[in-house]
Amino acid sequence: MERRVLAFLETVTAGQERRPRERAMLQTLAWLQDRCAMTAELVLWGDTPLPQVPAPLAGARLHRLVEMPPTSLMSTVDLAACATGFIKAFRPDVVLVSTSPVNSNLHLLAAAFAFLQPAAFIFGVTELEPCDPPEPLLSPDPVFLCRRPAAGSLLESIPRFPVVLGITHCAGIDGYDLVPAPQADPLPLGNLGLELELIQMRSALFPEPVSIIQNPESRLSDLETAVNWLTADEEEE
Amino acid sequence: MALILSVVETRKGVISQASLGALEVGRQVASARGATLYAVMLLPVYDRLQQDLVAQLSAYRADRVILVTGVREPPCHGTWVRSLVEVVDRFPPAFLLWGASSLAAELAPYLGIHLKGIYAPLCTIDTEPQLKINWIRPGTRESTEFFEEDLENAVVALVHHGPRRPPAATSEIEVIAIRAGDGDAADGKNAEGGANAADGANAAGDANAADGANAAGDGATQDARLFSPSGEKTVDRTGHRASEEAPLFPVRVVPVAEIPYGSDTIVAIGRLAAGHEDAVAGWCAREEWPLLRMHDGPGPGIGWWKTSVMSMERVILIGCDPEEFELCEAQLPTTARWLCLGCEPVPAETGIPRVRFVSGSLKDTLPQLFEQEL
């Protein structure tokens, strides 16, 4: 049976597909379809269009969530309810998110998949590699190996399905060229068993975001001042 | 009384700086709220060599220690989540704090879901004049302020700095000992595997034994744990079951170029330093500092994706473009002091609290840097 990989990209700003982690996530999605014969589905969270995708995704299914608020305005319970809807509608074997800090609420969504399915959760993957199934894992499934750095070492594992992967980098994959993205199909919330009113009701309880005004100039200095700061004792800082 | 849990990570018998920072924040919150601060430490074994760790936790002002032993290695979601879920079920926290690390990034969102809490991977927590969590959202230039009255559920927060106060004298401290897997008498295999935590082969075998627990195909079991659109779980015992049934798989620890033990400074080099790589590598070799390469191309240093750096006092970035700077923010210790040379353009925002950007070209600043006594 063909495995299904469901990837999420929150399109916060235009051109996000070219940022390193989002790009790595899209390349991984393409690689899983191309090399592991999985069916790739990409869910776009937000109204910003995705103009290009890695070549193997030219024929993949893209979904654009309709009326879904940004994840930053959604509560943990909403995200868990979303994961429930996606599990029922798509039955994914692999869920992909980018580990980009911009998408930290998608990390909650990913964790909800791991919690609800239940699925293994591997966060911070930096390398992928096709491999032969080791003896105890004999199965008709395509097998791949992923590595992630953790606590001074590199953890290497062969995921079993279902699995949720947080992608940081895609070393081991020869980058695919970008091609025009296929048309994204609108995905109404109703198809996921979600109700906008309920989500909005809970969002309304969220405190209003406030702007952060930063002044990067204050962190600029000449070398001598910066070195003095670097070598000062904690108390002097 | 409210509970504050602070998860403690150790490596080679040393508590990470970020964990001590989280403990310190936990102390402030606990004191402000009249709550009890529990340090949560997970270890494969607890022996004479580890006893100092508990003493240190008392010195960093924990009220109690929850000590979970028999946990398999390496620390990751597959080996820790079950024990952590058991801990938060037995000691439901108002705050779950964790020093920012790759392990925290892997496990904290899951615990956030389990607790139906607020997940704040980047935030500041103030206790004066009142308790306030300032949840910063990278990329949006916005933050959301939560006050005590907004907090109906637990807050799961990562702390990005080390301790700022010196430790107190050590004192007696209550230790609550939990054996990993004790909460589930039916699963003797996992507990047994935990005793052999250092033995990778045994751990792998144990994982295989649990393979049958994969409930993905079990529609009834799966539906029973789903969230309804109203946001309520259809059953209330999902958390424990989820951790119990999560598919396990062997995790192998691959040796990587070792960051010299005792290094207090790490240097990261980016694309913009292309003409200066040999000079930087030579300087690092003289100073005996590890060098990380932040791009995929050839060059000196360890590729950033091959290693993880848990704690350093100082991080020196040389010639990193915005993409590489963002990578450094995610990969290198945010608790350190950061000195950035030739990193252009200077980012408009950063999650690094202690950072200085040096103006001027690398051609001019590097020779001066190499002459400094650092």
PDB file of N, CA and C in Angstrom, chain B residues 305-363:
ATOM      1  N   TRP B 305      25.227  20.399  10.754  1.00  0.00           N
ATOM      2  CA  TRP B 305      24.183  19.392  10.866  1.00  0.00           C
ATOM      3  C   TRP B 305      24.722  18.073  11.427  1.00  0.00           C
ATOM      4  N   LYS B 306      26.020  18.023  11.678  1.00  0.00           N
ATOM      5  CA  LYS B 306      26.631  16.788  12.168  1.00  0.00           C
ATOM      6  C   LYS B 306      26.793  16.765  13.679  1.00  0.00           C
ATOM      7  N   THR B 307      26.497  17.834  14.333  1.00  0.00           N
ATOM      8  CA  THR B 307      26.747  17.857  15.767  1.00  0.00           C
ATOM      9  C   THR B 307      25.761  18.790  16.461  1.00  0.00           C
ATOM     10  N   SER B 308      25.694  18.686  17.746  1.00  0.00           N
ATOM     11  CA  SER B 308      24.904  19.658  18.497  1.00  0.00           C
ATOM     12  C   SER B 308      25.757  20.158  19.659  1.00  0.00           C
ATOM     13  N   VAL B 309      25.592  21.397  19.941  1.00  0.00           N
ATOM     14  CA  VAL B 309      26.422  22.029  20.962  1.00  0.00           C
ATOM     15  C   VAL B 309      25.506  22.459  22.094  1.00  0.00           C
ATOM     16  N   MET B 310      25.690  21.865  23.258  1.00  0.00           N
ATOM     17  CA  MET B 310      24.726  22.138  24.338  1.00  0.00           C
ATOM     18  C   MET B 310      25.066  23.372  25.150  1.00  0.00           C
ATOM     19  N   SER B 311      26.304  23.468  25.538  1.00  0.00           N
ATOM     20  CA  SER B 311      26.586  24.623  26.391  1.00  0.00           C
ATOM     21  C   SER B 311      27.966  25.181  26.087  1.00  0.00           C
ATOM     22  N   MET B 312      28.036  26.459  25.968  1.00  0.00           N
ATOM     23  CA  MET B 312      29.282  27.187  25.741  1.00  0.00           C
ATOM     24  C   MET B 312      29.123  28.533  26.445  1.00  0.00           C
ATOM     25  N   GLU B 313      30.204  29.096  26.841  1.00  0.00           N
ATOM     26  CA  GLU B 313      30.143  30.420  27.440  1.00  0.00           C
ATOM     27  C   GLU B 313      30.078  31.492  26.358  1.00  0.00           C
ATOM     28  N   ARG B 314      30.805  31.208  25.251  1.00  0.00           N
ATOM     29  CA  ARG B 314      30.919  32.237  24.218  1.00  0.00           C
ATOM     30  C   ARG B 314      30.755  31.625  22.827  1.00  0.00           C
ATOM     31  N   VAL B 315      30.080  32.343  21.978  1.00  0.00           N
ATOM     32  CA  VAL B 315      29.896  31.934  20.583  1.00  0.00           C
ATOM     33  C   VAL B 315      30.418  33.075  19.716  1.00  0.00           C
ATOM     34  N   ILE B 316      31.312  32.748  18.785  1.00  0.00           N
ATOM     35  CA  ILE B 316      31.815  33.791  17.883  1.00  0.00           C
ATOM     36  C   ILE B 316      31.377  33.427  16.462  1.00  0.00           C
ATOM     37  N   LEU B 317      30.579  34.293  15.870  1.00  0.00           N
ATOM     38  CA  LEU B 317      30.090  34.077  14.510  1.00  0.00           C
ATOM     39  C   LEU B 317      30.910  34.928  13.555  1.00  0.00           C
ATOM     40  N   ILE B 318      31.374  34.296  12.484  1.00  0.00           N
ATOM     41  CA  ILE B 318      32.178  35.043  11.515  1.00  0.00           C
ATOM     42  C   ILE B 318      31.586  34.861  10.117  1.00  0.00           C
ATOM     43  N   GLY B 319      31.172  35.957   9.532  1.00  0.00           N
ATOM     44  CA  GLY B 319      30.718  35.949   8.132  1.00  0.00           C
ATOM     45  C   GLY B 319      29.467  35.137   7.889  1.00  0.00           C
ATOM     46  N   CYS B 320      28.472  35.270   8.752  1.00  0.00           N
ATOM     47  CA  CYS B 320      27.220  34.529   8.549  1.00  0.00           C
ATOM     48  C   CYS B 320      26.180  35.429   7.883  1.00  0.00           C
ATOM     49  N   ASP B 321      25.549  34.910   6.833  1.00  0.00           N
ATOM     50  CA  ASP B 321      24.472  35.664   6.194  1.00  0.00           C
ATOM     51  C   ASP B 321      23.187  35.440   7.008  1.00  0.00           C
ATOM     52  N   PRO B 322      22.079  36.107   6.656  1.00  0.00           N
ATOM     53  CA  PRO B 322      20.871  35.997   7.492  1.00  0.00           C
ATOM     54  C   PRO B 322      20.379  34.554   7.669  1.00  0.00           C
ATOM     55  N   GLU B 323      20.466  33.762   6.598  1.00  0.00           N
ATOM     56  CA  GLU B 323      20.038  32.359   6.707  1.00  0.00           C
ATOM     57  C   GLU B 323      20.888  31.626   7.732  1.00  0.00           C
ATOM     58  N   GLU B 324      22.188  31.856   7.643  1.00  0.00           N
ATOM     59  CA  GLU B 324      23.097  31.156   8.556  1.00  0.00           C
ATOM     60  C   GLU B 324      22.937  31.669   9.986  1.00  0.00           C
ATOM     61  N   PHE B 325      22.678  32.954  10.117  1.00  0.00           N
ATOM     62  CA  PHE B 325      22.461  33.502  11.464  1.00  0.00           C
ATOM     63  C   PHE B 325      21.244  32.839  12.098  1.00  0.00           C
ATOM     64  N   GLU B 326      20.193  32.660  11.303  1.00  0.00           N
ATOM     65  CA  GLU B 326      18.982  32.016  11.824  1.00  0.00           C
ATOM     66  C   GLU B 326      19.290  30.578  12.252  1.00  0.00           C
ATOM     67  N   LEU B 327      20.113  29.918  11.443  1.00  0.00           N
ATOM     68  CA  LEU B 327      20.520  28.552  11.799  1.00  0.00           C
ATOM     69  C   LEU B 327      21.283  28.544  13.118  1.00  0.00           C
ATOM     70  N   CYS B 328      22.203  29.490  13.250  1.00  0.00           N
ATOM     71  CA  CYS B 328      23.000  29.568  14.479  1.00  0.00           C
ATOM     72  C   CYS B 328      22.086  29.770  15.681  1.00  0.00           C
ATOM     73  N   GLU B 329      21.079  30.620  15.515  1.00  0.00           N
ATOM     74  CA  GLU B 329      20.152  30.865  16.623  1.00  0.00           C
ATOM     75  C   GLU B 329      19.502  29.570  17.088  1.00  0.00           C
ATOM     76  N   ALA B 330      19.222  28.702  16.105  1.00  0.00           N
ATOM     77  CA  ALA B 330      18.535  27.461  16.446  1.00  0.00           C
ATOM     78  C   ALA B 330      19.499  26.388  16.938  1.00  0.00           C
ATOM     79  N   GLN B 331      20.740  26.434  16.486  1.00  0.00           N
ATOM     80  CA  GLN B 331      21.647  25.312  16.751  1.00  0.00           C
ATOM     81  C   GLN B 331      22.632  25.560  17.886  1.00  0.00           C
ATOM     82  N   LEU B 332      22.932  26.795  18.158  1.00  0.00           N
ATOM     83  CA  LEU B 332      23.998  27.068  19.126  1.00  0.00           C
ATOM     84  C   LEU B 332      23.409  27.569  20.448  1.00  0.00           C
ATOM     85  N   PRO B 333      24.170  27.452  21.526  1.00  0.00           N
ATOM     86  CA  PRO B 333      23.606  27.802  22.834  1.00  0.00           C
ATOM     87  C   PRO B 333      23.208  29.271  22.931  1.00  0.00           C
ATOM     88  N   THR B 334      21.948  29.490  23.143  1.00  0.00           N
ATOM     89  CA  THR B 334      21.444  30.866  23.206  1.00  0.00           C
ATOM     90  C   THR B 334      21.804  31.527  24.535  1.00  0.00           C
ATOM     91  N   THR B 335      22.265  30.717  25.470  1.00  0.00           N
ATOM     92  CA  THR B 335      22.597  31.264  26.784  1.00  0.00           C
ATOM     93  C   THR B 335      23.974  31.923  26.789  1.00  0.00           C
ATOM     94  N   ALA B 336      24.767  31.664  25.746  1.00  0.00           N
ATOM     95  CA  ALA B 336      26.135  32.187  25.712  1.00  0.00           C
ATOM     96  C   ALA B 336      26.141  33.663  25.326  1.00  0.00           C
ATOM     97  N   ARG B 337      27.319  34.275  25.459  1.00  0.00           N
ATOM     98  CA  ARG B 337      27.502  35.614  24.879  1.00  0.00           C
ATOM     99  C   ARG B 337      27.940  35.429  23.429  1.00  0.00           C
ATOM    100  N   TRP B 338      27.299  36.168  22.549  1.00  0.00           N
ATOM    101  CA  TRP B 338      27.565  36.028  21.116  1.00  0.00           C
ATOM    102  C   TRP B 338      28.272  37.267  20.593  1.00  0.00           C
ATOM    103  N   LEU B 339      29.373  37.009  19.878  1.00  0.00           N
ATOM    104  CA  LEU B 339      30.082  38.089  19.201  1.00  0.00           C
ATOM    105  C   LEU B 339      30.025  37.811  17.704  1.00  0.00           C
ATOM    106  N   CYS B 340      29.515  38.755  16.932  1.00  0.00           N
ATOM    107  CA  CYS B 340      29.303  38.523  15.499  1.00  0.00           C
ATOM    108  C   CYS B 340      30.148  39.502  14.687  1.00  0.00           C
ATOM    109  N   LEU B 341      30.989  38.943  13.825  1.00  0.00           N
ATOM    110  CA  LEU B 341      31.813  39.770  12.941  1.00  0.00           C
ATOM    111  C   LEU B 341      31.428  39.476  11.490  1.00  0.00           C
ATOM    112  N   GLY B 342      31.293  40.507  10.705  1.00  0.00           N
ATOM    113  CA  GLY B 342      31.026  40.316   9.282  1.00  0.00           C
ATOM    114  C   GLY B 342      29.712  39.616   9.002  1.00  0.00           C
ATOM    115  N   CYS B 343      28.751  39.717   9.907  1.00  0.00           N
ATOM    116  CA  CYS B 343      27.433  39.109   9.695  1.00  0.00           C
ATOM    117  C   CYS B 343      26.529  40.196   9.113  1.00  0.00           C
ATOM    118  N   GLU B 344      26.260  40.084   7.848  1.00  0.00           N
ATOM    119  CA  GLU B 344      25.527  41.143   7.156  1.00  0.00           C
ATOM    120  C   GLU B 344      24.287  40.589   6.465  1.00  0.00           C
ATOM    121  N   PRO B 345      23.199  41.341   6.459  1.00  0.00           N
ATOM    122  CA  PRO B 345      22.954  42.525   7.267  1.00  0.00           C
ATOM    123  C   PRO B 345      22.675  42.133   8.719  1.00  0.00           C
ATOM    124  N   VAL B 346      22.860  43.080   9.622  1.00  0.00           N
ATOM    125  CA  VAL B 346      22.553  42.819  11.032  1.00  0.00           C
ATOM    126  C   VAL B 346      21.054  42.537  11.149  1.00  0.00           C
ATOM    127  N   PRO B 347      20.680  41.386  11.733  1.00  0.00           N
ATOM    128  CA  PRO B 347      19.248  41.059  11.773  1.00  0.00           C
ATOM    129  C   PRO B 347      18.435  42.070  12.586  1.00  0.00           C
ATOM    130  N   ALA B 348      17.234  42.287  12.131  1.00  0.00           N
ATOM    131  CA  ALA B 348      16.371  43.260  12.809  1.00  0.00           C
ATOM    132  C   ALA B 348      15.893  42.730  14.151  1.00  0.00           C
ATOM    133  N   GLU B 349      15.864  41.412  14.290  1.00  0.00           N
ATOM    134  CA  GLU B 349      15.435  40.845  15.568  1.00  0.00           C
ATOM    135  C   GLU B 349      16.190  39.551  15.806  1.00  0.00           C
ATOM    136  N   THR B 350      16.369  39.228  17.030  1.00  0.00           N
ATOM    137  CA  THR B 350      17.056  37.993  17.382  1.00  0.00           C
ATOM    138  C   THR B 350      16.565  37.509  18.733  1.00  0.00           C
ATOM    139  N   GLY B 351      16.588  36.208  18.878  1.00  0.00           N
ATOM    140  CA  GLY B 351      16.206  35.619  20.159  1.00  0.00           C
ATOM    141  C   GLY B 351      17.388  35.491  21.097  1.00  0.00           C
ATOM    142  N   ILE B 352      18.552  35.967  20.674  1.00  0.00           N
ATOM    143  CA  ILE B 352      19.751  35.864  21.517  1.00  0.00           C
ATOM    144  C   ILE B 352      19.788  37.071  22.444  1.00  0.00           C
ATOM    145  N   PRO B 353      19.701  36.849  23.729  1.00  0.00           N
ATOM    146  CA  PRO B 353      19.634  38.008  24.631  1.00  0.00           C
ATOM    147  C   PRO B 353      20.953  38.757  24.770  1.00  0.00           C
ATOM    148  N   ARG B 354      22.094  38.052  24.648  1.00  0.00           N
ATOM    149  CA  ARG B 354      23.386  38.728  24.863  1.00  0.00           C
ATOM    150  C   ARG B 354      24.190  38.610  23.568  1.00  0.00           C
ATOM    151  N   VAL B 355      24.160  39.643  22.776  1.00  0.00           N
ATOM    152  CA  VAL B 355      24.817  39.586  21.465  1.00  0.00           C
ATOM    153  C   VAL B 355      25.382  40.961  21.118  1.00  0.00           C
ATOM    154  N   ARG B 356      26.534  40.959  20.465  1.00  0.00           N
ATOM    155  CA  ARG B 356      27.112  42.194  19.942  1.00  0.00           C
ATOM    156  C   ARG B 356      27.503  41.965  18.484  1.00  0.00           C
ATOM    157  N   PHE B 357      27.191  42.933  17.653  1.00  0.00           N
ATOM    158  CA  PHE B 357      27.579  42.898  16.239  1.00  0.00           C
ATOM    159  C   PHE B 357      28.696  43.911  16.036  1.00  0.00           C
ATOM    160  N   VAL B 358      29.796  43.453  15.461  1.00  0.00           N
ATOM    161  CA  VAL B 358      30.932  44.344  15.232  1.00  0.00           C
ATOM    162  C   VAL B 358      30.826  44.903  13.819  1.00  0.00           C
ATOM    163  N   SER B 359      30.907  46.222  13.726  1.00  0.00           N
ATOM    164  CA  SER B 359      30.837  46.847  12.408  1.00  0.00           C
ATOM    165  C   SER B 359      32.206  46.766  11.737  1.00  0.00           C
ATOM    166  N   GLY B 360      32.211  46.910  10.423  1.00  0.00           N
ATOM    167  CA  GLY B 360      33.474  46.877   9.676  1.00  0.00           C
ATOM    168  C   GLY B 360      33.631  45.574   8.911  1.00  0.00           C
ATOM    169  N   SER B 361      34.546  45.605   7.922  1.00  0.00           N
ATOM    170  CA  SER B 361      34.717  44.428   7.073  1.00  0.00           C
ATOM    171  C   SER B 361      35.625  43.405   7.754  1.00  0.00           C
ATOM    172  N   LEU B 362      35.461  42.147   7.372  1.00  0.00           N
ATOM    173  CA  LEU B 362      36.284  41.082   7.960  1.00  0.00           C
ATOM    174  C   LEU B 362      37.765  41.307   7.679  1.00  0.00           C
ATOM    175  N   LYS B 363      38.046  41.888   6.515  1.00  0.00           N
ATOM    176  CA  LYS B 363      39.440  42.141   6.141  1.00  0.00           C
ATOM    177  C   LYS B 363      40.124  43.008   7.208  1.00  0.00           C
TER     178      LYS B 363
END
